[in-house]
Structure formats: structure tokens, C-alpha cells
Amino acid sequence: MEALRQDDPRRFGPYTVLARLRGTAGSVQYLARDAASEDAVVVTAARPELAALPAFRRRFQAEARTADRLTGGWVQPQLGGPDAAADEELPWTAGTYVPALTLAEAIDATGPLPERSVRILGAGLAETLSRVHATGAVFQGLAPRTVLLAEDGPRLTAFGPLGAAAAAEARPGGQLSVRLGYLTPEQVAGEEPGPASDLFVLGLLLAYAATGTTPLADGPAAEGAERIARTAPELGAVPEELRDLIARCLEKAPADRPSAGSVAAELALEGAAGLAKDGWLPEALAAAVAEQGVRARETVAAGVLVGAGAGAPAEVVGVGPVEAADGAAIEAEADGPAREPVDIPPGAPADASAAGSAPTPPQAPIPAPTPAPAPAPDTQTAQLGDIGRHAPRADRPTTQLSVPQELTGQPAGATPALPAGATPALPSSSVPALPPGPTPAFPAAPSAGMPGGVPAVPPPMVPVTPRPLPVPTRRTSITPSSPAVDRRALLIGLAAGAAGLVVGGGGVLALGGGGGDTDGPEPVPSRSGPTVAGLPPQPRWVYTHPAAEPAPLTAAVWNERLLVLTGKSGATAVDLRTGRRVWQNADAADGQAALPVGEDLCFVATPSGFLWLSPKDGKTVHRVEHADLSPGTPKLSAPEFVGASGPVIWFTGSEKATVKAPPPKKGKKRGKDRQVVRAHLFAYDLVRREQLWRTPVPAGRGPATPVHRLIAVREDDLVIRQSPATLAPDDVRAAKGKAVFRSFDRRTGKALWSKQFGTVAPDAAVMGDDRGLLYAAVGDDLQAFETPAGKPKWTLNGTGGTPYGTPVATGAVLHTTNRNQEVGAVERETGRLRWRRSTEAAIGTAAPAVTLSATGRTLLAADGSQVTAFAAEDGRRLWKFQDIGAQDPKGPTVTAPYRVLTTARTAVVQRGRIFYAFPVA
């Protein structure tokens, strides 16, 4: 924590700034106080010297949107920030404050982490990476100073290459040059990073956490690229339990590295949160984190600026040296603002500006440090969580992997040198050439250094001629700001192999997948590549419903051939083999259901009547108006669909009837006739197009048709329950807070029984099976009841405040789901738990909806943030899919929940107007 400087902002929107927390190459994080809630928040604000660059602002805002879309798990919720700050304003975002130390601070303070702590750290980071990789995107946000260690697990503070950069600078022409802290073999070779690149960096980070040093860093800085590209990492100091996994992450070939999902499962099968619930940090670090939280709360409660400058309150909250962004202790001058940052040329120590020393010549060896006297108390600053730091370790590892600009091409000797004055070949799109001459120095303030004060930019070496840039692959899409600008935003290894990436020319580096999705109604199908553990399989196709049409309201599969969508504008059919739209029918507007009628017709229920459509061209073949559905109810209102089995559907309908007043007694006036609503449950044969039976059911609230849900279909009967929102007041009072279930004979419609089971609530999740059992959420538990007797058969205890959702049954197993974002499997007869797994999604207000594949081998859990696939037999996590939302930086964020339909060996995942067809077992 660091005192505010005179030129630091004192306010961002509703947040009052109190102190500096830490700095990165592109931003500064401040501890602030929310004026409304008086809570502590962290404001991340762009550095003024970079904020003037349009490319920087777009990149900053894009990574802020990524953070917002990844909220949940180990990513803190974003509280606010201007979506597009005016040019004269600093871009900023705000998030919840969580007491934590960076990984670099923790290693400097207490040394390497224990094996269990490294395991939880890796599992938490891998869980987040798997969510990013599910979109086909690359994260590039891991570094020792962007990973926080909090009381309950790790947190991430950077969400792209800008946030995790070791240094950033403005280039001529409005370009932004970002120097990455870690490089991978494929980047050294001039190739584009992919999801496997994040796994290489994760391996380096976990080795650093386990040993205090980073593999491949020992040795001359000039040979850093060669070591990354060719040298096997030395992992002898890594705990044996983790050595093999880290070694696999550090494989040179991206294809040989594990996926993020498999790393997460291997490190913590029950999930990082489950493994960390009893504590995960060493005692000293846990105490430091707790102390930091206490001090921060005290500071926020007092509303005092730490180390305030002129004109601000001068109250002292604490005494002690202030930690600079690079981890070194610096001393603020007593009667003036902090020293202005100075430029650090390549090769200078990261703490050069703090020490005030002259830059070290590029090839000069770094002298051994001389012990400095203990700093005098600084009455202007405060330090949160003094954990008795010992001397920082010289971590050459994390520093020398950020190779100089000349090292982004292939290792020496790999590519023939170009003739003098020749320009390397570039992709087909033209790119602005960088100016010749030496690289400008980076400012000291962004903390280009890594742990131990070793420079993040090692001394320059003999330039290596870069190889031509490859054509970008599907993993990263570049979204130009206008149609006139081509895709030239991401330039890796240009101008003598500059290490890092250059963002400029009006382009934006967008974190998102490409290749699969399309904007038109007729997407081109894609080939499904091999499935990698943790990653979703390549979708067979992606269909996007046209933006000019209303989003679909319902989706159904017709005979494993068509995906039939209904909405306000009509019905749309999509070919399940290709993802192409084959027909539309406006007659089916506001349709409720789409069902097969043999092999020749598709049935759709609409507010005006029942339609039978041709599956070939969508034309209406038959139409039955509501008045003709039932001979005895000519004034039938719009029916409410209940359910279907084979060719028979069940629906409820109502009509107004006049009840005549009884004859008056002698000498009395005749009373008034009354209007009443009568409701019925109907059975209707879709093939014969005729009513099978109707039977009375309680009328709903007001004149509307009561809504019922089908709970179970058995050989001889069906069970339904009325929606609590449509219950009449008298029925609500009679039920006394419990659900009422009704059974009817399937052949005749005769009412068989009306029952309440235990304390099952009117809106509780319930389903029945074909064996006479009813499974219902009761409080926080799941109970099985025998019907119609109502005798409880077994109880599966749950966790407080996380009720169960609607289960699904297959064979001898019942698959469960609860609001704690857990799915599982229990034996239907005994309730014995077979397995339970977390989806790793953020805990929300509802349990995930679970669906089984047609074979019953894959269980898919869908909620508001992701779809997770599990092996139904043993609960192995197979993959996760997360659509990050609108790819257009200026477009709206997609917030619709995920829905899943399964057919044959395909799972169709819907989010809003986008549909993905995934192959499943």
C-alpha cells in the first residue's frame, strides 16, 4: 500500500480514493470508499500517460468487459465504471475489495508455498482459464503480480495482456506497445498464442509458487529465448506430487500440454473452493491477509487519505515503509509529493528509480546489493499488513522470461538473415511500420520489474532476424472500429521482432473466439475436431437467429432432423445436420410447442389454434381453431400446454359460463345470473386430430386459463400440479402452504386422487417417475415419496440455503441439481449418493437445469453463466462451454440463460438468439 501522490485523483464517480494499493504497466489500483454503502472498493484507473491513446482506451475497456463477463468463481464482481469515458477522463473500473497479497509479495515474505496451497492456487486459476478457453479465446492475464492470495482462495486482477504486461508504452502513430512478462515457445517462434500458451504460463507460475524461482530463467539473459524454445525446465525443487503436471504444462509443443479443465480436475477433483474451505494459506500469510483487511476497514471507516498530500486530512493511520508496486520498500519525502518516475532504459534494474541510481549499462553485470539501513518511520504513509518481510529473493526467473525486443523471432540460427535493408514478410493486410532506431525507455512507475528487483527487460543481445508473421488463427478475433480499417490490431514480432504486442491503427484486440459463429441465418457447418479434456468439442455448427427478427421463445427438436424455433414472428426450422435455416411460417406466431406427428407433420400450438406444418417447406397443412377442439366447449379460451407423450398431448382450457339464478319464491324478485369460469384438462390425439377426453379441474385466478405442469406420466395415469401463480385465493387458503398433486386416468380422464406430500411447497422443484415415486425439494433436502400413499421413502440431506432443483431420472439413477451449483447422482430406490460435483459457476438464485444426452452417458448442467458436461456414470467433468456474449465491443452483453436440448448424439445449446450444436456421447 502506498500513499497518494499530489496528482492522484481523489474521486472516481461515487468512490473516494484513500490510498494506492498497487500498480501495473497500464494502470494503478486504489483503495477507495463507496459514498453510498461506505464499503471498501478497489478502483483500477488507467495511467494518464497512456490513457490518451485511443488504442489503450479500447484495450482497457475490452479487458474490463472481459472481467465483468467472467464474474464468479475466482473473479470479483465489477461494481461500475464508465463504459466509454470521455477523452479527457481516465478510464477506470471498480470492484469489491478483498484483503489479499499478490503471489510475488507472498513469495518474498515467506518463501515458497506448501504443496497443498500450490494445488489450490493452480486449481483456481485453471478453473478460470477453462471458462475463457471454452470460448476459443486466450487469457494472457497471468503473472506473479496479477494473482492475489485471499483468505478463501486465489483471485485474478488482470484479464488480458495489457493488465498482465511487464511494461507498456506509447509508440508513434498512436500505437500501444505492450511487453509481456512471460513468453512461451510458440511466441518466441513468432507464432500466435493459443489456449495452450496460457497453460505454459500457468506451469511457470506454479513452479514459481512452489519453489520461489521460475524454470528456464537461470543463465545469461541473452540466451533467454533459446532456453524458452529449446531447454528442458529444471523442476527438481518442485514437490513430487506436482512435478509431473507442471512438466506437462511446460511441454514445448502446445499440443502436448494438458487442457485447463484437466489441470483443474487433477489438482482438485472436488474443485478449488471445496479443497480450500478449511483454509489454504500458511499461518503467516493468513495472518497478514487478515491484518490487511482490518487495516483497510479501519482506513475506510475513518475516511482518511493515507499519506494525504496538501489540502487533504493529515491524520496518520499507521506507520511503516510503503510498499512500491515492484515490492521494494521506498521512502516518501516528508514534505512533498513522491518523486516523479524516471525513464528506465532496457537493462536497468527495476528499482532504479526508487534507488535514485543511474541506469546500469546494458552489458554490465548486476552488482551484489549492499544492505541498506532500516528506513526511518514515515509519518505520512501507512502500511496494511506488515508481515515482517525478509530480503526479496533474486528471482531471475520471472524477469528474464520477458525477453528483449530482438527476441520475439525464432532462436538464433533458425531463420536465415534477410539482406540488408530488407523488410520481413507480413500478413496480407498492410501494417504500419515502426520507426527505426532504439527502443524508447519505459517509465519506472508501471513496475516493469519482477520479484527480487531483477529487470523484466534483460540486457539486449545480438538481434535475431524474425520469421514472417503467420496468418492469425481462429483463436483470436480482431474487431476493427470501422469498416475502413483492416484487421491489423495485433502485431506480434514486428520491427526487428519486438517482444509484446502492438495495438493501434484503429483496431481493438478482442478476447473472443472466431471461426464458428456466424451472423446470418445460414451458417456454414464446421468440422468437429478431436475433443480435448476440459475444452468443449468444436460445434458442428452455430446458428444465429437474425437480429431483425424477435428472439425465439421456445425451441424443440423434431424427429432428430429439425430444430423448430417459435417466437413472436412465427416458426423457424433449422436443419440439425447443417445448422441452416430451411423454412419459416408466420402462422405459428407465439407458438407454445413444436412436436412431431409421425414422420410427415410438425405440430405447433398457437394462441389462435392448433397447426400441423409440413417439415419439408413449413407450409400449414391442417388448422383447428380453439372453438373446434372440443365439441362441448365452443367458447374455449386459448389453451395452456401441459405435456405430451407419443401422439397425445394434454392441455388446460377454460370458458365463461352463465349460471342462471334459481326461480324466485312467491312474491320475490328473480335473482341475477352469474358468470363463472370453468376449467378443464383435455387429452387430444394429434394424429387423429380429435379430443380423447376432458375432465374438470379447479379454475384459476380470474378469467385466465389455469397453468399446470406435467409431473409424471405412467402406464395408467398422469400426475399434474397447478402453478401457484394461477391458484384461486380459496385454493391457496385450503392448501395451507403445500402443493396439491392430482392424478388422472390416461384412458378416460377420470380423477384418481388429489394429494399433498409431506411439506412440499407449491413452487418446489418436483418430478415423478414411471415407478410410482415422486421426488421433491423439501426445504434444503431432496425427498422421495411413494404415490399415492405419500409415505416418505428416503431423504437426501442438503446444505443450508441451497435447495434442490428439478432432477432427471435414467435407469436406476436420479441425477440431482442444487442452488450451490452442484450436480450429482443418487440411487432411485435408496437415495444413496453415488457422486456429487460442482459446476464451478458462481452461486446464483437457481439450481442449474440438468439434461441427459440421448444415450444417457452425458449429463449437461446449464445455468445463467455456462454449460458444464459431466460423465453420467462417475461425474467426471468433461468440458465447459461459456459464450462470452456479444463480440462487438460496442454491442450489448448477452445475459440470457443457457438452455440445452439433446437428440441422438448432439446437444443443442441455446443462449438468446445463438444456437450451438455440440457432439456428445
Short mmCIF file of N, CA, C and O in Angstrom, two decimals, residues 756-843:
data_model
loop_
_atom_site.label_atom_id
_atom_site.label_comp_id
_atom_site.label_asym_id
_atom_site.label_seq_id
_atom_site.Cartn_x
_atom_site.Cartn_y
_atom_site.Cartn_z
N GLN A 756 -51.44 -34.20 -1.03
CA GLN A 756 -50.29 -33.41 -0.62
C GLN A 756 -49.25 -34.36 -0.04
O GLN A 756 -49.60 -35.33 0.64
N PHE A 757 -47.97 -34.11 -0.31
CA PHE A 757 -46.90 -35.00 0.14
C PHE A 757 -45.96 -34.24 1.07
O PHE A 757 -45.30 -33.27 0.65
N GLY A 758 -45.93 -34.68 2.32
CA GLY A 758 -45.05 -34.04 3.29
C GLY A 758 -45.31 -32.56 3.35
O GLY A 758 -46.45 -32.11 3.43
N THR A 759 -44.23 -31.79 3.31
CA THR A 759 -44.34 -30.32 3.34
C THR A 759 -43.86 -29.73 2.02
O THR A 759 -43.32 -28.62 1.98
N VAL A 760 -44.05 -30.46 0.92
CA VAL A 760 -43.64 -29.96 -0.39
C VAL A 760 -44.39 -28.68 -0.70
O VAL A 760 -45.63 -28.65 -0.67
N ALA A 761 -43.65 -27.61 -1.00
CA ALA A 761 -44.25 -26.30 -1.23
C ALA A 761 -44.85 -26.21 -2.62
O ALA A 761 -44.48 -26.97 -3.53
N PRO A 762 -45.78 -25.26 -2.84
CA PRO A 762 -46.42 -25.14 -4.16
C PRO A 762 -45.45 -24.87 -5.30
O PRO A 762 -45.72 -25.22 -6.44
N ASP A 763 -44.30 -24.20 -5.00
CA ASP A 763 -43.35 -23.88 -6.07
C ASP A 763 -42.07 -24.70 -5.98
O ASP A 763 -41.08 -24.38 -6.64
N ALA A 764 -42.06 -25.78 -5.19
CA ALA A 764 -40.86 -26.59 -5.04
C ALA A 764 -40.57 -27.38 -6.32
O ALA A 764 -41.48 -27.72 -7.08
N ALA A 765 -39.29 -27.67 -6.55
CA ALA A 765 -38.90 -28.50 -7.69
C ALA A 765 -39.37 -29.93 -7.47
O ALA A 765 -39.12 -30.51 -6.41
N VAL A 766 -40.07 -30.50 -8.45
CA VAL A 766 -40.67 -31.83 -8.30
C VAL A 766 -40.62 -32.56 -9.63
O VAL A 766 -40.77 -31.94 -10.70
N MET A 767 -40.41 -33.85 -9.60
CA MET A 767 -40.63 -34.70 -10.76
C MET A 767 -41.00 -36.10 -10.29
O MET A 767 -40.64 -36.52 -9.20
N GLY A 768 -41.80 -36.80 -11.10
CA GLY A 768 -42.20 -38.16 -10.79
C GLY A 768 -41.68 -39.12 -11.83
O GLY A 768 -41.39 -38.72 -12.96
N ASP A 769 -41.55 -40.39 -11.47
CA ASP A 769 -41.05 -41.37 -12.43
C ASP A 769 -42.13 -42.39 -12.78
O ASP A 769 -43.28 -42.29 -12.31
N ASP A 770 -41.74 -43.36 -13.59
CA ASP A 770 -42.70 -44.36 -14.03
C ASP A 770 -42.82 -45.51 -13.04
O ASP A 770 -43.50 -46.51 -13.31
N ARG A 771 -42.17 -45.40 -11.87
CA ARG A 771 -42.21 -46.46 -10.87
C ARG A 771 -43.11 -46.10 -9.69
O ARG A 771 -43.13 -46.80 -8.68
N GLY A 772 -43.79 -44.98 -9.78
CA GLY A 772 -44.69 -44.59 -8.70
C GLY A 772 -44.04 -43.75 -7.64
O GLY A 772 -44.64 -43.52 -6.58
N LEU A 773 -42.81 -43.26 -7.88
CA LEU A 773 -42.14 -42.40 -6.91
C LEU A 773 -42.22 -40.95 -7.36
O LEU A 773 -42.22 -40.64 -8.56
N LEU A 774 -42.27 -40.07 -6.37
CA LEU A 774 -42.26 -38.64 -6.61
C LEU A 774 -41.08 -38.05 -5.85
O LEU A 774 -40.94 -38.27 -4.65
N TYR A 775 -40.22 -37.28 -6.54
CA TYR A 775 -39.01 -36.69 -5.93
C TYR A 775 -39.24 -35.19 -5.83
O TYR A 775 -39.56 -34.53 -6.82
N ALA A 776 -39.07 -34.65 -4.62
CA ALA A 776 -39.40 -33.25 -4.39
C ALA A 776 -38.39 -32.59 -3.47
O ALA A 776 -37.85 -33.21 -2.55
N ALA A 777 -38.12 -31.30 -3.74
CA ALA A 777 -37.29 -30.50 -2.85
C ALA A 777 -38.13 -30.10 -1.65
O ALA A 777 -39.20 -29.50 -1.79
N VAL A 778 -37.64 -30.43 -0.46
CA VAL A 778 -38.33 -30.10 0.79
C VAL A 778 -37.34 -29.33 1.66
O VAL A 778 -36.40 -29.92 2.20
N GLY A 779 -37.52 -28.02 1.73
CA GLY A 779 -36.53 -27.21 2.44
C GLY A 779 -35.20 -27.29 1.69
O GLY A 779 -35.13 -27.03 0.49
N ASP A 780 -34.16 -27.70 2.42
CA ASP A 780 -32.85 -27.87 1.79
C ASP A 780 -32.57 -29.31 1.39
O ASP A 780 -31.47 -29.62 0.94
N ASP A 781 -33.55 -30.20 1.57
CA ASP A 781 -33.34 -31.62 1.30
C ASP A 781 -34.10 -32.05 0.04
O ASP A 781 -34.98 -31.34 -0.46
N LEU A 782 -33.76 -33.25 -0.43
CA LEU A 782 -34.48 -33.88 -1.52
C LEU A 782 -35.12 -35.15 -0.97
O LEU A 782 -34.42 -35.99 -0.38
N GLN A 783 -36.43 -35.28 -1.13
CA GLN A 783 -37.14 -36.44 -0.58
C GLN A 783 -37.85 -37.21 -1.69
O GLN A 783 -38.29 -36.64 -2.69
N ALA A 784 -37.94 -38.53 -1.48
CA ALA A 784 -38.69 -39.40 -2.38
C ALA A 784 -39.94 -39.89 -1.65
O ALA A 784 -39.86 -40.31 -0.48
N PHE A 785 -41.10 -39.82 -2.32
CA PHE A 785 -42.38 -40.25 -1.73
C PHE A 785 -43.00 -41.33 -2.61
O PHE A 785 -42.90 -41.29 -3.84
N GLU A 786 -43.66 -42.27 -1.95
CA GLU A 786 -44.45 -43.25 -2.67
C GLU A 786 -45.81 -42.65 -2.98
O GLU A 786 -46.41 -41.97 -2.14
N THR A 787 -46.29 -42.85 -4.19
CA THR A 787 -47.61 -42.34 -4.55
C THR A 787 -48.54 -43.51 -4.84
O THR A 787 -48.12 -44.53 -5.37
N PRO A 788 -49.82 -43.37 -4.45
CA PRO A 788 -50.44 -42.19 -3.84
C PRO A 788 -50.38 -42.18 -2.31
O PRO A 788 -50.92 -41.27 -1.68
N ALA A 789 -49.72 -43.18 -1.72
CA ALA A 789 -49.77 -43.29 -0.26
C ALA A 789 -49.15 -42.08 0.42
O ALA A 789 -49.58 -41.67 1.50
N GLY A 790 -48.13 -41.49 -0.18
CA GLY A 790 -47.50 -40.33 0.43
C GLY A 790 -46.43 -40.67 1.45
O GLY A 790 -45.90 -39.79 2.12
N LYS A 791 -46.07 -41.94 1.57
CA LYS A 791 -45.06 -42.35 2.54
C LYS A 791 -43.66 -41.95 2.06
O LYS A 791 -43.26 -42.28 0.94
N PRO A 792 -42.88 -41.23 2.91
CA PRO A 792 -41.51 -40.89 2.52
C PRO A 792 -40.66 -42.16 2.38
O PRO A 792 -40.70 -43.04 3.25
N LYS A 793 -39.90 -42.26 1.30
CA LYS A 793 -39.09 -43.45 1.04
C LYS A 793 -37.63 -43.22 1.45
O LYS A 793 -37.00 -44.06 2.03
N TRP A 794 -37.09 -42.03 1.15
CA TRP A 794 -35.74 -41.67 1.59
C TRP A 794 -35.56 -40.16 1.54
O TRP A 794 -36.35 -39.45 0.89
N THR A 795 -34.51 -39.67 2.20
CA THR A 795 -34.20 -38.23 2.24
C THR A 795 -32.72 -38.05 1.97
O THR A 795 -31.87 -38.72 2.58
N LEU A 796 -32.40 -37.16 1.05
CA LEU A 796 -31.02 -36.76 0.77
C LEU A 796 -30.82 -35.38 1.35
O LEU A 796 -31.42 -34.41 0.90
N ASN A 797 -29.98 -35.30 2.38
CA ASN A 797 -29.77 -34.03 3.06
C ASN A 797 -28.98 -33.07 2.19
O ASN A 797 -28.04 -33.45 1.49
N GLY A 798 -29.36 -31.79 2.26
CA GLY A 798 -28.66 -30.75 1.50
C GLY A 798 -27.95 -29.78 2.41
O GLY A 798 -27.82 -29.99 3.61
N THR A 799 -27.49 -28.68 1.81
CA THR A 799 -26.76 -27.64 2.52
C THR A 799 -27.71 -26.47 2.77
O THR A 799 -28.54 -26.16 1.92
N GLY A 800 -27.57 -25.83 3.92
CA GLY A 800 -28.45 -24.73 4.26
C GLY A 800 -28.48 -23.65 3.21
O GLY A 800 -27.45 -23.17 2.74
N GLY A 801 -29.68 -23.26 2.81
CA GLY A 801 -29.86 -22.15 1.87
C GLY A 801 -29.62 -22.51 0.42
O GLY A 801 -29.60 -21.62 -0.43
N THR A 802 -29.43 -23.79 0.09
CA THR A 802 -29.19 -24.18 -1.30
C THR A 802 -30.14 -25.31 -1.68
O THR A 802 -29.75 -26.47 -1.76
N PRO A 803 -31.42 -25.01 -1.88
CA PRO A 803 -32.41 -26.05 -2.19
C PRO A 803 -32.13 -26.75 -3.51
O PRO A 803 -31.41 -26.23 -4.37
N TYR A 804 -32.73 -27.92 -3.66
CA TYR A 804 -32.55 -28.71 -4.87
C TYR A 804 -33.43 -28.19 -6.00
O TYR A 804 -34.49 -27.61 -5.78
N GLY A 805 -32.95 -28.43 -7.22
CA GLY A 805 -33.73 -28.14 -8.40
C GLY A 805 -34.40 -29.40 -8.91
O GLY A 805 -34.38 -30.45 -8.25
N THR A 806 -34.98 -29.32 -10.10
CA THR A 806 -35.70 -30.47 -10.66
C THR A 806 -34.72 -31.53 -11.14
O THR A 806 -33.86 -31.25 -11.98
N PRO A 807 -34.82 -32.77 -10.63
CA PRO A 807 -33.89 -33.82 -11.06
C PRO A 807 -34.35 -34.48 -12.35
O PRO A 807 -35.45 -34.21 -12.85
N VAL A 808 -33.50 -35.37 -12.88
CA VAL A 808 -33.87 -36.19 -14.04
C VAL A 808 -33.50 -37.63 -13.72
O VAL A 808 -32.51 -37.89 -13.03
N ALA A 809 -34.29 -38.57 -14.22
CA ALA A 809 -34.07 -39.98 -13.91
C ALA A 809 -33.68 -40.75 -15.16
O ALA A 809 -34.16 -40.45 -16.26
N THR A 810 -32.82 -41.73 -14.96
CA THR A 810 -32.47 -42.65 -16.04
C THR A 810 -32.02 -43.97 -15.41
O THR A 810 -31.17 -43.99 -14.52
N GLY A 811 -32.63 -45.06 -15.84
CA GLY A 811 -32.27 -46.36 -15.28
C GLY A 811 -32.49 -46.38 -13.78
O GLY A 811 -33.54 -45.99 -13.27
N ALA A 812 -31.47 -46.81 -13.05
CA ALA A 812 -31.57 -46.90 -11.60
C ALA A 812 -31.07 -45.64 -10.90
O ALA A 812 -30.96 -45.61 -9.67
N VAL A 813 -30.76 -44.58 -11.67
CA VAL A 813 -30.11 -43.40 -11.11
C VAL A 813 -31.00 -42.17 -11.26
O VAL A 813 -31.72 -42.01 -12.26
N LEU A 814 -30.95 -41.30 -10.25
CA LEU A 814 -31.60 -40.00 -10.29
C LEU A 814 -30.49 -38.95 -10.26
O LEU A 814 -29.66 -38.94 -9.34
N HIS A 815 -30.45 -38.08 -11.24
CA HIS A 815 -29.44 -37.02 -11.30
C HIS A 815 -30.01 -35.76 -10.66
O HIS A 815 -31.09 -35.30 -11.03
N THR A 816 -29.28 -35.22 -9.72
CA THR A 816 -29.76 -34.10 -8.90
C THR A 816 -29.03 -32.82 -9.26
O THR A 816 -27.97 -32.82 -9.87
N THR A 817 -29.61 -31.72 -8.82
CA THR A 817 -29.01 -30.40 -9.00
C THR A 817 -29.45 -29.52 -7.84
O THR A 817 -30.57 -29.67 -7.33
N ASN A 818 -28.58 -28.61 -7.39
CA ASN A 818 -28.97 -27.71 -6.30
C ASN A 818 -28.43 -26.31 -6.53
O ASN A 818 -27.62 -26.08 -7.43
N ARG A 819 -28.90 -25.38 -5.71
CA ARG A 819 -28.56 -23.98 -5.88
C ARG A 819 -27.10 -23.68 -5.57
O ARG A 819 -26.58 -22.61 -5.90
N ASN A 820 -26.41 -24.62 -4.93
CA ASN A 820 -24.97 -24.47 -4.67
C ASN A 820 -24.17 -24.78 -5.92
O ASN A 820 -22.95 -24.93 -5.85
N GLN A 821 -24.84 -24.88 -7.06
CA GLN A 821 -24.23 -25.18 -8.36
C GLN A 821 -23.53 -26.53 -8.35
O GLN A 821 -22.43 -26.70 -8.87
N GLU A 822 -24.19 -27.51 -7.73
CA GLU A 822 -23.69 -28.87 -7.69
C GLU A 822 -24.68 -29.80 -8.39
O GLU A 822 -25.90 -29.62 -8.27
N VAL A 823 -24.15 -30.77 -9.09
CA VAL A 823 -24.97 -31.82 -9.68
C VAL A 823 -24.46 -33.15 -9.12
O VAL A 823 -23.34 -33.25 -8.64
N GLY A 824 -25.31 -34.17 -9.18
CA GLY A 824 -24.90 -35.44 -8.61
C GLY A 824 -25.75 -36.58 -9.11
O GLY A 824 -26.63 -36.41 -9.98
N ALA A 825 -25.52 -37.74 -8.53
CA ALA A 825 -26.28 -38.95 -8.89
C ALA A 825 -26.57 -39.73 -7.62
O ALA A 825 -25.67 -39.94 -6.79
N VAL A 826 -27.83 -40.13 -7.46
CA VAL A 826 -28.23 -40.96 -6.32
C VAL A 826 -29.01 -42.16 -6.85
O VAL A 826 -29.54 -42.14 -7.96
N GLU A 827 -29.04 -43.21 -6.05
CA GLU A 827 -29.82 -44.39 -6.43
C GLU A 827 -31.30 -44.11 -6.20
O GLU A 827 -31.69 -43.65 -5.11
N ARG A 828 -32.12 -44.38 -7.17
CA ARG A 828 -33.54 -44.04 -7.09
C ARG A 828 -34.26 -44.79 -5.97
O ARG A 828 -35.17 -44.24 -5.34
N GLU A 829 -33.88 -46.00 -5.71
CA GLU A 829 -34.58 -46.80 -4.71
C GLU A 829 -34.17 -46.47 -3.29
O GLU A 829 -34.98 -46.52 -2.36
N THR A 830 -32.90 -46.13 -3.07
CA THR A 830 -32.39 -45.96 -1.71
C THR A 830 -31.98 -44.53 -1.37
O THR A 830 -31.85 -44.19 -0.20
N GLY A 831 -31.72 -43.70 -2.39
CA GLY A 831 -31.24 -42.35 -2.12
C GLY A 831 -29.76 -42.28 -1.81
O GLY A 831 -29.25 -41.22 -1.44
N ARG A 832 -29.05 -43.39 -1.97
CA ARG A 832 -27.61 -43.40 -1.68
C ARG A 832 -26.88 -42.56 -2.71
O ARG A 832 -27.08 -42.70 -3.92
N LEU A 833 -26.01 -41.66 -2.21
CA LEU A 833 -25.28 -40.75 -3.10
C LEU A 833 -24.16 -41.51 -3.80
O LEU A 833 -23.31 -42.13 -3.17
N ARG A 834 -24.15 -41.45 -5.11
CA ARG A 834 -23.07 -42.07 -5.89
C ARG A 834 -21.94 -41.07 -6.14
O ARG A 834 -20.77 -41.39 -6.01
N TRP A 835 -22.29 -39.85 -6.54
CA TRP A 835 -21.26 -38.82 -6.74
C TRP A 835 -21.92 -37.45 -6.72
O TRP A 835 -23.12 -37.32 -6.94
N ARG A 836 -21.11 -36.45 -6.46
CA ARG A 836 -21.57 -35.06 -6.48
C ARG A 836 -20.41 -34.19 -6.93
O ARG A 836 -19.29 -34.34 -6.45
N ARG A 837 -20.66 -33.27 -7.87
CA ARG A 837 -19.62 -32.41 -8.40
C ARG A 837 -20.14 -30.98 -8.52
O ARG A 837 -21.33 -30.75 -8.74
N SER A 838 -19.22 -30.04 -8.41
CA SER A 838 -19.56 -28.63 -8.61
C SER A 838 -19.38 -28.25 -10.06
O SER A 838 -18.46 -28.72 -10.73
N THR A 839 -20.25 -27.39 -10.56
CA THR A 839 -20.07 -26.87 -11.92
C THR A 839 -19.05 -25.76 -11.95
O THR A 839 -18.64 -25.32 -13.03
N GLU A 840 -18.64 -25.27 -10.77
CA GLU A 840 -17.67 -24.19 -10.62
C GLU A 840 -18.23 -22.85 -11.07
O GLU A 840 -17.48 -21.90 -11.25
N ALA A 841 -19.51 -22.77 -11.27
CA ALA A 841 -20.14 -21.50 -11.62
C ALA A 841 -20.43 -20.71 -10.34
O ALA A 841 -20.49 -21.27 -9.25
N ALA A 842 -20.63 -19.41 -10.51
CA ALA A 842 -20.97 -18.57 -9.36
C ALA A 842 -22.34 -18.98 -8.81
O ALA A 842 -23.26 -19.30 -9.57
N ILE A 843 -22.44 -18.98 -7.50
CA ILE A 843 -23.70 -19.36 -6.87
C ILE A 843 -24.74 -18.28 -7.16
O ILE A 843 -24.52 -17.10 -6.90
#
